[in-house]
Short mmCIF file of C-alpha atoms and ligand atoms in Angstrom, two decimals:
data_model
loop_
_atom_site.label_atom_id
_atom_site.label_comp_id
_atom_site.label_asym_id
_atom_site.label_seq_id
_atom_site.Cartn_x
_atom_site.Cartn_y
_atom_site.Cartn_z
CA MET A 1 -3.30 47.86 26.21
CA SER A 2 -3.04 44.42 28.36
CA LEU A 3 -5.40 41.19 26.41
CA ASP A 4 -8.25 41.60 28.56
CA LYS A 5 -8.92 45.03 27.77
CA GLN A 6 -8.35 44.65 23.98
CA ILE A 7 -11.23 41.83 24.48
CA ALA A 8 -13.32 43.75 26.27
CA ALA A 9 -13.29 46.67 23.14
CA LEU A 10 -13.72 43.66 20.94
CA GLN A 11 -16.75 42.75 23.17
CA ALA A 12 -17.87 46.89 23.49
CA ASP A 13 -17.82 46.49 19.47
CA LEU A 14 -19.30 43.26 18.92
CA ASN A 15 -22.19 44.19 21.30
CA ALA A 16 -23.03 47.80 19.35
CA ALA A 17 -22.39 45.93 15.75
CA HIS A 18 -26.13 45.21 14.17
CA TYR A 19 -24.22 42.94 11.54
CA VAL A 20 -20.87 41.24 11.36
CA THR A 21 -18.80 39.43 8.78
CA TYR A 22 -16.19 36.87 10.42
CA LEU A 23 -13.28 36.22 8.39
CA THR A 24 -11.17 32.45 9.36
CA GLY A 25 -8.83 30.49 8.04
CA ALA A 26 -6.50 27.42 9.22
CA GLY A 27 -5.90 29.26 12.85
CA VAL A 28 -9.52 28.39 13.64
CA SER A 29 -9.39 24.56 13.46
CA THR A 30 -5.95 23.85 14.62
CA PRO A 31 -7.14 24.00 18.62
CA SER A 32 -9.60 20.64 16.69
CA HIS A 33 -6.67 19.39 15.77
CA ILE A 34 -6.53 20.14 11.98
CA PRO A 35 -3.13 20.91 10.78
CA ASP A 36 -2.50 23.66 8.23
CA TYR A 37 -2.25 21.61 5.21
CA ARG A 38 -0.76 24.70 3.38
CA SER A 39 2.73 23.39 5.89
CA LYS A 40 2.46 19.78 4.86
CA ASN A 41 4.90 18.72 1.83
CA GLY A 42 3.29 15.39 0.27
CA ILE A 43 6.75 12.94 -0.38
CA TYR A 44 6.21 10.27 -3.35
CA ASN A 45 8.70 8.24 -4.36
CA GLY A 46 11.34 10.31 -2.04
CA ILE A 47 10.52 13.31 -4.00
CA SER A 48 9.10 16.01 -2.06
CA GLU A 49 6.44 18.35 -3.42
CA SER A 50 4.11 21.75 -1.82
CA PRO A 51 1.23 21.47 -1.75
CA GLU A 52 0.47 24.10 -4.12
CA GLN A 53 2.03 21.50 -6.63
CA ILE A 54 0.01 18.78 -5.37
CA LEU A 55 -3.82 20.66 -5.08
CA SER A 56 -3.72 21.28 -8.77
CA GLU A 57 -6.02 20.02 -11.91
CA ASP A 58 -2.82 19.04 -13.42
CA THR A 59 -1.60 16.27 -10.51
CA LEU A 60 -6.24 15.28 -9.72
CA PHE A 61 -6.38 14.26 -13.56
CA HIS A 62 -2.51 13.39 -14.52
CA GLU A 63 -1.02 11.72 -11.09
CA PRO A 64 -5.10 10.69 -9.01
CA ALA A 65 -2.68 8.54 -7.01
CA LYS A 66 -0.53 11.28 -6.06
CA PHE A 67 -3.50 13.96 -5.43
CA HIS A 68 -5.77 11.25 -3.25
CA GLN A 69 -2.83 10.31 -1.01
CA PHE A 70 -2.41 13.71 0.00
CA VAL A 71 -6.32 14.83 0.62
CA MET A 72 -5.97 11.69 2.85
CA GLU A 73 -3.05 11.81 4.98
CA ASN A 74 -3.16 15.71 4.73
CA MET A 75 -7.00 16.92 5.25
CA TYR A 76 -9.30 14.60 5.43
CA PHE A 77 -10.09 14.42 9.49
CA PRO A 78 -13.56 13.01 9.30
CA ASN A 79 -13.20 12.97 13.54
CA ALA A 80 -12.40 16.28 14.04
CA GLN A 81 -15.45 18.25 16.54
CA PRO A 82 -15.93 22.42 16.09
CA ASN A 83 -14.39 24.29 19.25
CA ILE A 84 -14.97 27.17 21.25
CA ILE A 85 -14.05 29.12 18.36
CA HIS A 86 -16.71 27.69 15.75
CA LYS A 87 -19.17 27.24 18.95
CA LYS A 88 -18.94 31.20 19.41
CA ILE A 89 -18.56 32.46 15.93
CA ALA A 90 -22.00 29.99 14.94
CA ALA A 91 -23.86 31.68 17.98
CA SER A 92 -23.11 35.23 16.59
CA CYS A 93 -23.61 34.43 12.86
CA ASN A 94 -27.00 32.57 13.78
CA LYS A 95 -27.96 35.80 15.32
CA ASN A 96 -26.77 38.81 13.51
CA GLY A 97 -24.01 37.85 11.26
CA ILE A 98 -22.34 35.98 7.85
CA LEU A 99 -19.56 33.55 8.08
CA ILE A 100 -16.72 33.50 5.56
CA THR A 101 -14.47 31.28 6.04
CA GLN A 102 -11.10 30.07 4.13
CA ASN A 103 -11.55 26.39 5.98
CA VAL A 104 -12.71 23.38 3.64
CA ASP A 105 -13.29 21.11 7.19
CA GLY A 106 -16.83 21.28 7.25
CA LEU A 107 -16.61 22.37 10.98
CA ASP A 108 -18.66 25.35 11.18
CA LYS A 109 -21.48 23.81 10.32
CA LYS A 110 -20.91 20.86 12.13
CA ALA A 111 -21.26 23.50 15.22
CA GLY A 112 -24.51 24.28 13.43
CA ASN A 113 -23.60 27.65 12.36
CA LYS A 114 -26.98 28.34 9.40
CA HIS A 115 -25.17 30.87 8.05
CA VAL A 116 -21.91 29.83 6.66
CA ILE A 117 -19.66 30.64 3.32
CA GLU A 118 -17.56 28.07 2.56
CA PHE A 119 -15.10 29.78 0.69
CA HIS A 120 -12.77 28.20 -0.89
CA GLY A 121 -15.89 24.86 -0.83
CA ASN A 122 -15.99 21.89 1.84
CA LEU A 123 -13.82 18.40 1.84
CA TYR A 124 -17.19 16.34 1.74
CA ASN A 125 -18.92 17.37 -1.05
CA ILE A 126 -17.17 14.46 -3.15
CA PHE A 127 -18.23 14.20 -6.62
CA CYS A 128 -17.63 12.25 -9.51
CA THR A 129 -15.87 14.38 -11.88
CA LYS A 130 -17.25 11.80 -14.61
CA CYS A 131 -20.70 11.69 -13.94
CA TYR A 132 -20.66 14.04 -11.19
CA GLU A 133 -22.64 11.77 -9.21
CA ARG A 134 -21.86 12.48 -4.93
CA ILE A 135 -19.19 10.44 -3.39
CA SER A 136 -19.86 9.30 0.66
CA TYR A 137 -16.05 9.99 2.35
CA ASP A 138 -15.72 6.39 2.77
CA GLU A 139 -16.41 5.53 -1.15
CA TYR A 140 -13.92 7.71 -2.20
CA LYS A 141 -11.41 6.71 0.80
CA LYS A 142 -11.25 3.20 -0.94
CA SER A 143 -10.27 4.30 -4.42
CA TYR A 144 -9.92 7.36 -6.43
CA PHE A 145 -11.95 6.01 -9.29
CA HIS A 146 -16.01 5.83 -9.59
CA GLU A 147 -16.64 2.12 -9.63
CA LYS A 148 -19.86 2.97 -12.13
CA ASP A 149 -18.03 4.37 -14.98
CA ASN A 150 -13.75 4.78 -14.19
CA GLY A 151 -14.63 8.40 -13.83
CA ILE A 152 -11.70 10.43 -11.66
CA ILE A 153 -12.99 11.38 -7.71
CA ARG A 154 -12.30 14.69 -6.21
CA PRO A 155 -13.69 16.79 -2.87
CA GLY A 156 -15.05 20.33 -3.78
CA ILE A 157 -12.57 21.86 -2.44
CA VAL A 158 -11.01 25.21 -4.83
CA LEU A 159 -7.67 23.95 -5.90
CA TYR A 160 -4.95 25.72 -6.60
CA GLY A 161 -5.70 27.89 -10.46
CA GLU A 162 -9.04 27.06 -10.11
CA PRO A 163 -11.92 30.24 -9.78
CA ILE A 164 -13.37 31.39 -7.03
CA ASN A 165 -17.75 30.09 -7.67
CA GLU A 166 -19.07 33.15 -8.77
CA ASP A 167 -21.71 33.35 -7.07
CA ILE A 168 -19.63 32.99 -3.53
CA LEU A 169 -17.82 36.02 -4.62
CA ILE A 170 -21.19 38.33 -4.98
CA ASN A 171 -22.81 36.92 -1.92
CA SER A 172 -18.83 37.39 0.21
CA ILE A 173 -18.86 40.39 -0.79
CA LYS A 174 -22.78 41.79 -0.52
CA ASN A 175 -22.04 40.30 3.16
CA ILE A 176 -19.09 41.92 3.79
CA GLN A 177 -20.40 45.57 2.32
CA ASN A 178 -23.36 44.72 4.81
CA SER A 179 -20.80 44.80 7.59
CA ASP A 180 -20.61 47.32 10.72
CA LEU A 181 -17.99 45.29 11.91
CA VAL A 182 -15.98 42.72 10.99
CA ILE A 183 -13.34 39.76 12.61
CA ILE A 184 -10.88 38.26 11.42
CA ALA A 185 -9.35 35.09 12.92
CA GLY A 186 -7.24 32.56 12.88
CA THR A 187 -5.53 33.49 9.14
CA SER A 188 -2.60 35.46 8.59
CA PHE A 189 -4.63 36.93 5.13
CA VAL A 190 -2.24 36.38 2.36
CA VAL A 191 -4.74 34.45 0.30
CA TYR A 192 -6.07 35.64 -2.40
CA PRO A 193 -8.50 36.65 -3.58
CA PHE A 194 -10.10 35.97 0.64
CA ALA A 195 -7.74 38.91 2.15
CA GLN A 196 -9.47 41.35 -0.68
CA LEU A 197 -12.46 41.18 0.65
CA LEU A 198 -11.72 43.81 3.11
CA ALA A 199 -12.26 46.36 0.45
CA TYR A 200 -15.87 46.60 -0.14
CA LYS A 201 -16.04 46.90 3.81
CA LYS A 202 -17.98 50.30 5.08
CA PRO A 203 -15.49 53.00 5.43
CA ASN A 204 -17.10 53.91 9.05
CA ALA A 205 -16.43 49.54 9.92
CA LYS A 206 -14.96 48.67 12.79
CA VAL A 207 -11.93 45.85 11.81
CA TRP A 208 -10.69 43.22 14.69
CA VAL A 209 -7.66 40.73 13.86
CA ILE A 210 -7.55 37.89 16.40
CA ASN A 211 -3.83 35.60 15.65
CA ASN A 212 -1.37 34.59 16.82
CA THR A 213 1.46 36.28 14.75
CA ILE A 214 1.03 40.09 13.43
CA VAL A 215 -0.59 40.32 9.99
CA PRO A 216 -0.05 43.26 7.68
CA ALA A 217 -3.43 45.73 7.87
CA PRO A 218 -4.28 49.12 7.37
CA GLU A 219 -4.21 51.09 10.68
CA GLU A 220 -7.48 51.44 11.59
CA VAL A 221 -7.52 47.84 12.05
CA SER A 222 -7.18 46.63 15.67
CA THR A 223 -5.33 43.98 15.91
CA ILE A 224 -5.62 41.30 18.97
CA ILE A 225 -1.63 38.93 18.82
CA SER A 226 -3.34 36.06 21.07
CA ASP A 227 -4.68 32.39 19.78
CA ALA A 228 -7.99 33.18 19.05
CA GLU A 229 -9.20 30.10 21.36
CA LYS A 230 -8.49 32.32 23.73
CA VAL A 231 -9.99 35.13 23.23
CA PHE A 232 -13.18 33.73 21.74
CA ASP A 233 -13.61 31.65 24.61
CA LYS A 234 -13.46 34.97 26.65
CA LEU A 235 -16.08 36.68 24.71
CA TYR A 236 -19.87 36.47 25.57
CA ILE A 237 -22.52 35.97 22.51
ZN1 ZN B 1 -18.83 8.56 -12.14
#
């Protein structure tokens, strides 16, 4: 099937849907010039370390300088703006749907999406791990120690090895169970437990995957191999 025909079929499913769940990942934010931090290694004293090692509680508390440097260099892009994908998904969710995103950049909320579940948290929910006071990005940028009590400051994102908040998990499952259409975009869908959410869909729910590389998915899933930006640009919402 040609790309135009695939987009037309997706449009028809979207028009017929009562409630849509979107599942998104890093590929949705790369057109906003936010690189996928999972593809970045940190280099300290000439030694390269994986993001899984650095983005852990162990590094946060025992090597806070390393943690801070990694997030500041590879994850915070405060001037980034939402792109057409964020905007179209926001319009769709505000009408009749929900977005469950792995992204922690806050761009969906910036796009005006009022129905967002930030599955892995938000980089700009910054707080002190000692007194739990909220800290601004500008303050965190300057120092990872809270001036008041010397507590270590962290972003409210789920680190490797940390569990997903239970309320978020339950809320995500409820929404998937309510949906007659699931649209997965910009994610290779390999991060657990995010990838398992699809197991809770209605048996007859339609599922679409939009990604620029092939994603491991069950047979009944319709796949569009293309840049999500190109596809969303053509959708009427
Ligand atoms: Zn504090």
